[in-house]
Short mmCIF file of C-alpha atoms in Angstrom, two decimals:
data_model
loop_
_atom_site.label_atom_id
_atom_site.label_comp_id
_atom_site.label_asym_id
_atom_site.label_seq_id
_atom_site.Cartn_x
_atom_site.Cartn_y
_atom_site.Cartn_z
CA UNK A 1 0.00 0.00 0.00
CA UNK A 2 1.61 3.21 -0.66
CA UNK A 3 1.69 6.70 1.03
CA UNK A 4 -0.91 8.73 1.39
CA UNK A 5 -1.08 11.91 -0.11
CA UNK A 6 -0.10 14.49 2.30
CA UNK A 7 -2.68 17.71 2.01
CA UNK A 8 -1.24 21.49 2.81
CA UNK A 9 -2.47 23.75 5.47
CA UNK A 10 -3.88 26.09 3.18
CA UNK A 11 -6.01 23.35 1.25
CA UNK A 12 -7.62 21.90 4.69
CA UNK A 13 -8.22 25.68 6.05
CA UNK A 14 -10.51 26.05 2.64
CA UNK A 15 -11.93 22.77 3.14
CA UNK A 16 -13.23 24.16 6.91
CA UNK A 17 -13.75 27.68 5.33
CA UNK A 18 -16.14 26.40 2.55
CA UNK A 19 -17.76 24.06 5.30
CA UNK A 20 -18.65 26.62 7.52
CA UNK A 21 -20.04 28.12 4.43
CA UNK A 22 -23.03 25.31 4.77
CA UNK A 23 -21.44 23.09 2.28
CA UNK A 24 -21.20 19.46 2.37
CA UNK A 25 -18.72 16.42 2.36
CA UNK A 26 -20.25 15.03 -1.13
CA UNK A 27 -20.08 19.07 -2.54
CA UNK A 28 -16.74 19.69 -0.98
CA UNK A 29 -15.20 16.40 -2.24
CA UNK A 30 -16.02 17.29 -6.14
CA UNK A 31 -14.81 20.75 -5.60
CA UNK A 32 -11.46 19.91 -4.23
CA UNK A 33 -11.51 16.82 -6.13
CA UNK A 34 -10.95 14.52 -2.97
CA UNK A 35 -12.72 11.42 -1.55
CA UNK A 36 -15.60 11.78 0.91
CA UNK A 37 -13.85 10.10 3.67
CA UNK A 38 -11.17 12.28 3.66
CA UNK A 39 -13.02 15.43 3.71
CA UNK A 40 -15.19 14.21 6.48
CA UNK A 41 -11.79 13.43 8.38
CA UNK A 42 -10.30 17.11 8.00
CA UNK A 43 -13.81 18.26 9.25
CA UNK A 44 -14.47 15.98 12.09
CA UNK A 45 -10.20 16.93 13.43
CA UNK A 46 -11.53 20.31 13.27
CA UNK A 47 -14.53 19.76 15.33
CA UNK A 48 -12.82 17.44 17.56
CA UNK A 49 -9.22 19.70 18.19
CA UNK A 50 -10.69 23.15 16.89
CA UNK A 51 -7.60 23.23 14.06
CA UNK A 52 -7.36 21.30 10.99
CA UNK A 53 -3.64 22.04 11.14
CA UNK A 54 -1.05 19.08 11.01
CA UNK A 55 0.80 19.35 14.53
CA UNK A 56 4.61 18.73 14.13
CA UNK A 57 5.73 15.42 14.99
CA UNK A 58 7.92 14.32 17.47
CA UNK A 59 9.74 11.21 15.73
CA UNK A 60 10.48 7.76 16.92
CA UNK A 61 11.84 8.33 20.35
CA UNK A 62 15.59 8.62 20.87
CA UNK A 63 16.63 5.47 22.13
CA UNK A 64 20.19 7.18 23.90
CA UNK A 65 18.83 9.39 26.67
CA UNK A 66 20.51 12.86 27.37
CA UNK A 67 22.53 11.53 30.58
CA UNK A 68 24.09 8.35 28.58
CA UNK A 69 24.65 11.38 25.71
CA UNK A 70 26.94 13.41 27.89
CA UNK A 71 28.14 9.91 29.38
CA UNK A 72 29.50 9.20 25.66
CA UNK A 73 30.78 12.29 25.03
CA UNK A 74 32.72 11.85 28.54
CA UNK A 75 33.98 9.08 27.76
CA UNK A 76 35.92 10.04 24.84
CA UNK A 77 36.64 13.31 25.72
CA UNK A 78 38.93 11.23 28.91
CA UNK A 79 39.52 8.18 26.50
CA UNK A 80 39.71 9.46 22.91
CA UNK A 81 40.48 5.67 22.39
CA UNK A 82 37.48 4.40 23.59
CA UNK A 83 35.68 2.32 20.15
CA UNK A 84 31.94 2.75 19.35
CA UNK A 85 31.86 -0.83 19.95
CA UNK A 86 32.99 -0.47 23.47
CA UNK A 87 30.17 2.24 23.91
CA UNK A 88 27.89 0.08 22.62
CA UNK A 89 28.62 -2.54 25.30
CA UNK A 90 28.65 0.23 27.67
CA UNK A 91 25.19 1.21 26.97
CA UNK A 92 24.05 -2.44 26.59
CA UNK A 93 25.04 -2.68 29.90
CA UNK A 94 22.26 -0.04 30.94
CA UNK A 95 19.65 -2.28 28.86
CA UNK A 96 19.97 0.10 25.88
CA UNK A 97 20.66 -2.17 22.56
CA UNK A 98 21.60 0.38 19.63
CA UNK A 99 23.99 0.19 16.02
CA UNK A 100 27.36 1.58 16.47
CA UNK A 101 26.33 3.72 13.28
CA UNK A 102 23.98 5.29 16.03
CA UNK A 103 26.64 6.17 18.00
CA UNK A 104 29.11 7.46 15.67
CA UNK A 105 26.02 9.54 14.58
CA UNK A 106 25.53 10.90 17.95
CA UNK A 107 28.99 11.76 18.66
CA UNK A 108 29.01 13.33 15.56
CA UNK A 109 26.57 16.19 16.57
CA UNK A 110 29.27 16.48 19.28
CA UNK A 111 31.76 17.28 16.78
CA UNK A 112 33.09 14.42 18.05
CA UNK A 113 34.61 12.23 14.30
CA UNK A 114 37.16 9.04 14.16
CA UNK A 115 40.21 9.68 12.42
CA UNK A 116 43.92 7.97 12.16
CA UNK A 117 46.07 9.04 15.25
CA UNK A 118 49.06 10.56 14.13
CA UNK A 119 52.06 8.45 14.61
CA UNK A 120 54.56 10.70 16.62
CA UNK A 121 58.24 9.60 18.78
CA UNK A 122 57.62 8.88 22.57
CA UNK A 123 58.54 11.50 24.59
CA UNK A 124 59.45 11.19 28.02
CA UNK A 125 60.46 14.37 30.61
CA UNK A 126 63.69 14.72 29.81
CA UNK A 127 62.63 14.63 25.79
CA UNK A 128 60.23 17.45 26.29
CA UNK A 129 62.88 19.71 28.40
CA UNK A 130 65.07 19.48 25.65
CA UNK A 131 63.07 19.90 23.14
CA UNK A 132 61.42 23.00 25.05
CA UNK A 133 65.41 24.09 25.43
CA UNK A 134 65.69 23.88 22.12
CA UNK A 135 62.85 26.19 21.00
CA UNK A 136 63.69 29.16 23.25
CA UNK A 137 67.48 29.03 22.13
CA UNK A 138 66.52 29.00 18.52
CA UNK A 139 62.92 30.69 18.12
CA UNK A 140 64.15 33.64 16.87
CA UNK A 141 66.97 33.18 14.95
CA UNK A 142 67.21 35.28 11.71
CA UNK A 143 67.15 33.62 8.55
CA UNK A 144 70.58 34.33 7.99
CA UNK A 145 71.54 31.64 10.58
CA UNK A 146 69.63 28.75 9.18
CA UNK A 147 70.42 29.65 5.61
CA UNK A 148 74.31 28.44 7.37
CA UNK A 149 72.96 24.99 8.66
CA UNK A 150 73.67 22.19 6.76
CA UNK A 151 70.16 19.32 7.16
CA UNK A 152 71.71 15.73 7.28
CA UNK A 153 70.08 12.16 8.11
CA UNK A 154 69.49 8.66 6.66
CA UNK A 155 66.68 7.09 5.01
CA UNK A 156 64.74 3.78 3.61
CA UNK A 157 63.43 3.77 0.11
CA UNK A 158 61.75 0.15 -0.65
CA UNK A 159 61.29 -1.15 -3.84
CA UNK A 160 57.83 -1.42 -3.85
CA UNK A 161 56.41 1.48 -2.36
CA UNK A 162 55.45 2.64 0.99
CA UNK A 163 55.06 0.42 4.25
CA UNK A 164 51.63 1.58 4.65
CA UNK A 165 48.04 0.36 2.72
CA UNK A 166 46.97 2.66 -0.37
CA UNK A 167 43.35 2.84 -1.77
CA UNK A 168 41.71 1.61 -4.98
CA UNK A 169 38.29 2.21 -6.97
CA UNK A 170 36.58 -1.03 -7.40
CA UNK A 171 33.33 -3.30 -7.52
CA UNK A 172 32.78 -5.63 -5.79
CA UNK A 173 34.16 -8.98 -5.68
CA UNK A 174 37.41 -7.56 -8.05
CA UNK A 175 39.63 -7.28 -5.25
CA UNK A 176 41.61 -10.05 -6.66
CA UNK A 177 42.07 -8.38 -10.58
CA UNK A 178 45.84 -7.60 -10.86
CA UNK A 179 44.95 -3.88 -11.06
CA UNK A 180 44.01 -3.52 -8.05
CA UNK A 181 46.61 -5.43 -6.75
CA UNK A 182 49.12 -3.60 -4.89
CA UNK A 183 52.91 -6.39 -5.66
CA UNK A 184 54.27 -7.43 -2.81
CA UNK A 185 57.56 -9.98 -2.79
CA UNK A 186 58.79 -11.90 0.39
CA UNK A 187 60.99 -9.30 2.57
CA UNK A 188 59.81 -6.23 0.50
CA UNK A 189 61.29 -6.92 -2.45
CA UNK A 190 64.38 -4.83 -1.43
CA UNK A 191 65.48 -1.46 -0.36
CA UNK A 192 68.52 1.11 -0.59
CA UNK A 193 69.12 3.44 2.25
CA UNK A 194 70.44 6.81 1.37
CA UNK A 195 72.34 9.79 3.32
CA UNK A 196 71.48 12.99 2.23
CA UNK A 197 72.34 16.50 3.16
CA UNK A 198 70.16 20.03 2.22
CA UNK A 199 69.83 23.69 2.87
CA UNK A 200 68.33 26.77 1.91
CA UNK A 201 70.30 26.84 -1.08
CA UNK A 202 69.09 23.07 -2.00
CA UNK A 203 70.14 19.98 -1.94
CA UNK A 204 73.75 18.46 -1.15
CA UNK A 205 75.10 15.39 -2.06
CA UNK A 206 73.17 11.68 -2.11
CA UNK A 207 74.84 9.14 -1.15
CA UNK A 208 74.04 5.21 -0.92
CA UNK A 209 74.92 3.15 2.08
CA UNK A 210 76.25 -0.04 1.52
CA UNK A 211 75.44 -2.65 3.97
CA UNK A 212 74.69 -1.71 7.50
CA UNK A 213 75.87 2.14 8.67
CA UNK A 214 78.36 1.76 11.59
CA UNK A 215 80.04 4.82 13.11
CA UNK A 216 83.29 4.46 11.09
CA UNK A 217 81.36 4.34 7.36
CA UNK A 218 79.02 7.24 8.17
CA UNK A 219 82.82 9.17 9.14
CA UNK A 220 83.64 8.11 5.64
CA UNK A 221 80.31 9.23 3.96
CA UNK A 222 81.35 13.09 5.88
CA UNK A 223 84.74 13.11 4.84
CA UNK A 224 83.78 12.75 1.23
CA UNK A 225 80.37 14.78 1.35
CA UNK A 226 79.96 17.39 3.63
CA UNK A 227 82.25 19.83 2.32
CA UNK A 228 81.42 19.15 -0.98
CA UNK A 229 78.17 19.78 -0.38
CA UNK A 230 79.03 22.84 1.65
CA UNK A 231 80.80 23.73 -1.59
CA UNK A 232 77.93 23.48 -3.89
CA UNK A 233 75.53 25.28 -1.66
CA UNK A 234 77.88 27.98 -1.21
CA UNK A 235 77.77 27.81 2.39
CA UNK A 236 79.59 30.97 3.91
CA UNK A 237 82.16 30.75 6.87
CA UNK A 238 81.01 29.36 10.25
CA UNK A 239 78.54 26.99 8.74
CA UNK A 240 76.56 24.27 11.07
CA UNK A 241 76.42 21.04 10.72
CA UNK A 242 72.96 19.28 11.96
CA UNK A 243 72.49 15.38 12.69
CA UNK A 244 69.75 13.91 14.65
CA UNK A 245 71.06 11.69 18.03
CA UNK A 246 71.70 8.29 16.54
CA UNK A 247 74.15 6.27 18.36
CA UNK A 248 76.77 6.15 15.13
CA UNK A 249 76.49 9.92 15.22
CA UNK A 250 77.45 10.53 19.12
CA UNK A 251 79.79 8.14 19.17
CA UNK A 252 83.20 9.11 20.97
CA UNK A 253 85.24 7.85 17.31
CA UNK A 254 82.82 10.06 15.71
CA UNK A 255 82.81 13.03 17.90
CA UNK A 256 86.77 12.67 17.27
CA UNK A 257 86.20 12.77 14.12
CA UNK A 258 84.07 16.00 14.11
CA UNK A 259 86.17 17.73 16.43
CA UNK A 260 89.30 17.19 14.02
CA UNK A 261 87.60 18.75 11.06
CA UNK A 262 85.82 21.90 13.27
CA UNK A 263 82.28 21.13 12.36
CA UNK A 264 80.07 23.53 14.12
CA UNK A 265 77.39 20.90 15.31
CA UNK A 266 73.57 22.49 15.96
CA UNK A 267 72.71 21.31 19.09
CA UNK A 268 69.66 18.53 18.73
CA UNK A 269 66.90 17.41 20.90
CA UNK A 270 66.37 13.83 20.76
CA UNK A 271 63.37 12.03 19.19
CA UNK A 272 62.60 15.46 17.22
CA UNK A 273 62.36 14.68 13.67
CA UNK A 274 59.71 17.45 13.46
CA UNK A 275 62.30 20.09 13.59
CA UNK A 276 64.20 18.44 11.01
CA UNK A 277 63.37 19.85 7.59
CA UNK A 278 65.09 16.77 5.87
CA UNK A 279 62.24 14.61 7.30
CA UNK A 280 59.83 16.32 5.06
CA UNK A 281 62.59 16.46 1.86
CA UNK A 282 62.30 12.48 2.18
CA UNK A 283 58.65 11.94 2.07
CA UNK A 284 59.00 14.15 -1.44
CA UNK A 285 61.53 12.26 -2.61
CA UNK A 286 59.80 9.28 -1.89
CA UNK A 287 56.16 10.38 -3.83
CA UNK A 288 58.32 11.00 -6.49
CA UNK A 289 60.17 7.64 -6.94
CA UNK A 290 57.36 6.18 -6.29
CA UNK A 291 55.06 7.82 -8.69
CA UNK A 292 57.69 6.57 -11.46
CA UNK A 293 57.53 2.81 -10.02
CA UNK A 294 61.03 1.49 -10.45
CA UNK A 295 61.16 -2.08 -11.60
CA UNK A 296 64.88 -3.11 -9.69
CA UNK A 297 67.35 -1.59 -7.21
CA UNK A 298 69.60 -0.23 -9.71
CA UNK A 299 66.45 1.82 -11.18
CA UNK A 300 65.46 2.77 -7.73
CA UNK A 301 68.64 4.25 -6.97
CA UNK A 302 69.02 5.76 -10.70
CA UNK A 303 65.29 7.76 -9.75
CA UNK A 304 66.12 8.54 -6.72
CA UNK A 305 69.39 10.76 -7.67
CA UNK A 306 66.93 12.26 -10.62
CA UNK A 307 64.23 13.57 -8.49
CA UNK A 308 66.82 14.29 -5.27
CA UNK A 309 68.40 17.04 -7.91
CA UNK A 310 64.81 17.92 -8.79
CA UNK A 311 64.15 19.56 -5.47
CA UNK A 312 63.87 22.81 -5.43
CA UNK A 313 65.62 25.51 -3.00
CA UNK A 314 61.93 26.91 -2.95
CA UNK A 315 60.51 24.10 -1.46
CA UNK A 316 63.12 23.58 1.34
CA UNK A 317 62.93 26.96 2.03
CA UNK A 318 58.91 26.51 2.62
CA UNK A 319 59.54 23.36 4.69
CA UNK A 320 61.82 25.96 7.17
CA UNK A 321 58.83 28.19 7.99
CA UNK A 322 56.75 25.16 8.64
CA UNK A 323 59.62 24.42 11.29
CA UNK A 324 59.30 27.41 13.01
CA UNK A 325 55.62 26.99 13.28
CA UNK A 326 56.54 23.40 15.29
CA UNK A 327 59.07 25.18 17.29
CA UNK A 328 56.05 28.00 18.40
CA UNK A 329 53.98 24.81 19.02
CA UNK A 330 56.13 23.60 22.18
CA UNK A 331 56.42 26.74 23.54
CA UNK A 332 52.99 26.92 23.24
#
């Protein structure tokens, strides 16, 4: 049986007008070209309530009352990792029995949405107090001091792609058609890891690490890079050198090493790679290669150098005011 056809105000307010008029059900069906019964209905509401008016409805009743509301929102607000299903247990334990599309709707008037948590380095105490060191030493240095620091660090660049999942458009049950496959080989197919050094001027030198980086091969990797790189960025007098805290690079051989050749080190707060602007000159890189799908190591490597050069100064010098913004964040 289908819907009835819902009638305006204004057509049941003639209806009573023309009735009051001495007119009756039979007449006032023809003229407004309804049935009997339903005139008869509009008339007797009207004698019945005094209005032939629709009142506004109220709904189906909200099954989540107002207290286990602000309970939800509570709960998150304390527990941000608290799972709709683990409110819907909570509320089955008050006898209320709901989808956890209700709740997710309801914490959604809240302003309240799911979304990935950011992945970001522990922290402990004495983290924070250096990294909170850190900002108030180097806040407001002028431009002309970090145009003189030299960015270094390490990465991993797989073969296939990025250690994380990556979406596809597709129907149903195609999940298996070798375009929307994403290739996967047993231990990742292989990877290269590169050190790599940048400024405001651009990028330095790329280099690939062979084998696993102990303290005396990344001393090598300096000796033959840095001031070559320092060279082709035309780094002025007094230049700084910045590495993060890895083990290799605070070693005593190393520090030896640095103190031999007079680098000017920036001093670093550990497990801060969000001050580093490198950080972000890696995930570039990595699009890039990435986007041009290398078939074997020796390709990856030959991309990599191609789009490394194809950073622009522009774009690290960008990435530096994003820095600052970080650094304003913990002193915040």
């Amino acid at each position: 049986m289908g819907a009835s056809k819902h009638l305006s105000n204004d057509l049941k307010t003639k209806i009573i007008q023309h009735h009051g008029l001495g007119e009756g059900y039979k007449k006032l069906s023809q003229r407004f070209k309804l049935s009997v019964s339903t005139v008869r209905n509009i008339v007797r509401n009207w004698k019945t309530t005094g209005t032939g008016l629709v009142k506004a409805r109220s709904g189906r009743p909200r099954k989540i009352s107002e207290r286990q509301r602000r309970r939800m929102v509570r709960t998150v607000t304390v527990n941000p990792q608290t799972s709709s299903k683990d409110l819907q247990h909570q509320l089955a334990a008050d006898g209320v029995t709901v989808h956890r599309s209700t709740i997710q709707r309801t914490l959604h008037k809240e302003m309240l949405y799911g979304r990935v948590m950011r992945k970001k380095p522990f922290l402990c105490t004495r983290h924070k107090r250096g990294r909170l060191r850190y900002a108030k030493a180097h806040l407001d240095k002028p431009a002309s001091f970090w145009n003189k620091v030299l960015w270094t660090d390490e990465t991993k660049i797989e073969l296939f792609g990025h250690n994380q999942g990556r979406y596809a458009w597709r129907k149903k049950n195609t999940a298996f058609q070798e375009k929307h496959l994403l290739p996967t080989v047993k231990f990742g197919g292989g990877s290269i890891m590169l050190w790599g050094c940048v400024s405001s001027a651009g990028t330095g030198n790329l280099v690939k690490v062979e084998g696993r980086m102990d303290s005396s091969q990344y001393q090598q990797i300096l000796e033959n890079n840095v001031q070559e790189s320092v060279t082709k960025l035309k780094l002025r007098r007094g230049w700084i050198f910045q590495q993060d805290n890895d083990p290799k690079h605070c070693s005593k051989s190393t520090k030896a090493f640095m103190q031999r050749n007079k680098y000017n080190i920036l001093e670093w707060p550990s497990q801060s790679p969000d001050l580093n602007i490198i950080e972000n000159v890696w995930c570039a890189l990595k699009r890039a290669v990435h986007a041009r799908k290398p078939s074997n190591l020796t390709e990856l490597e030959m991309i990599c150098r191609e789009e490394w050069s194809k950073i622009p100064p522009t774009r690290i010098q960008t990435l530096r005011s994003r820095i600052t913004e970080v650094t304003k964040t913990i002193l915040s």
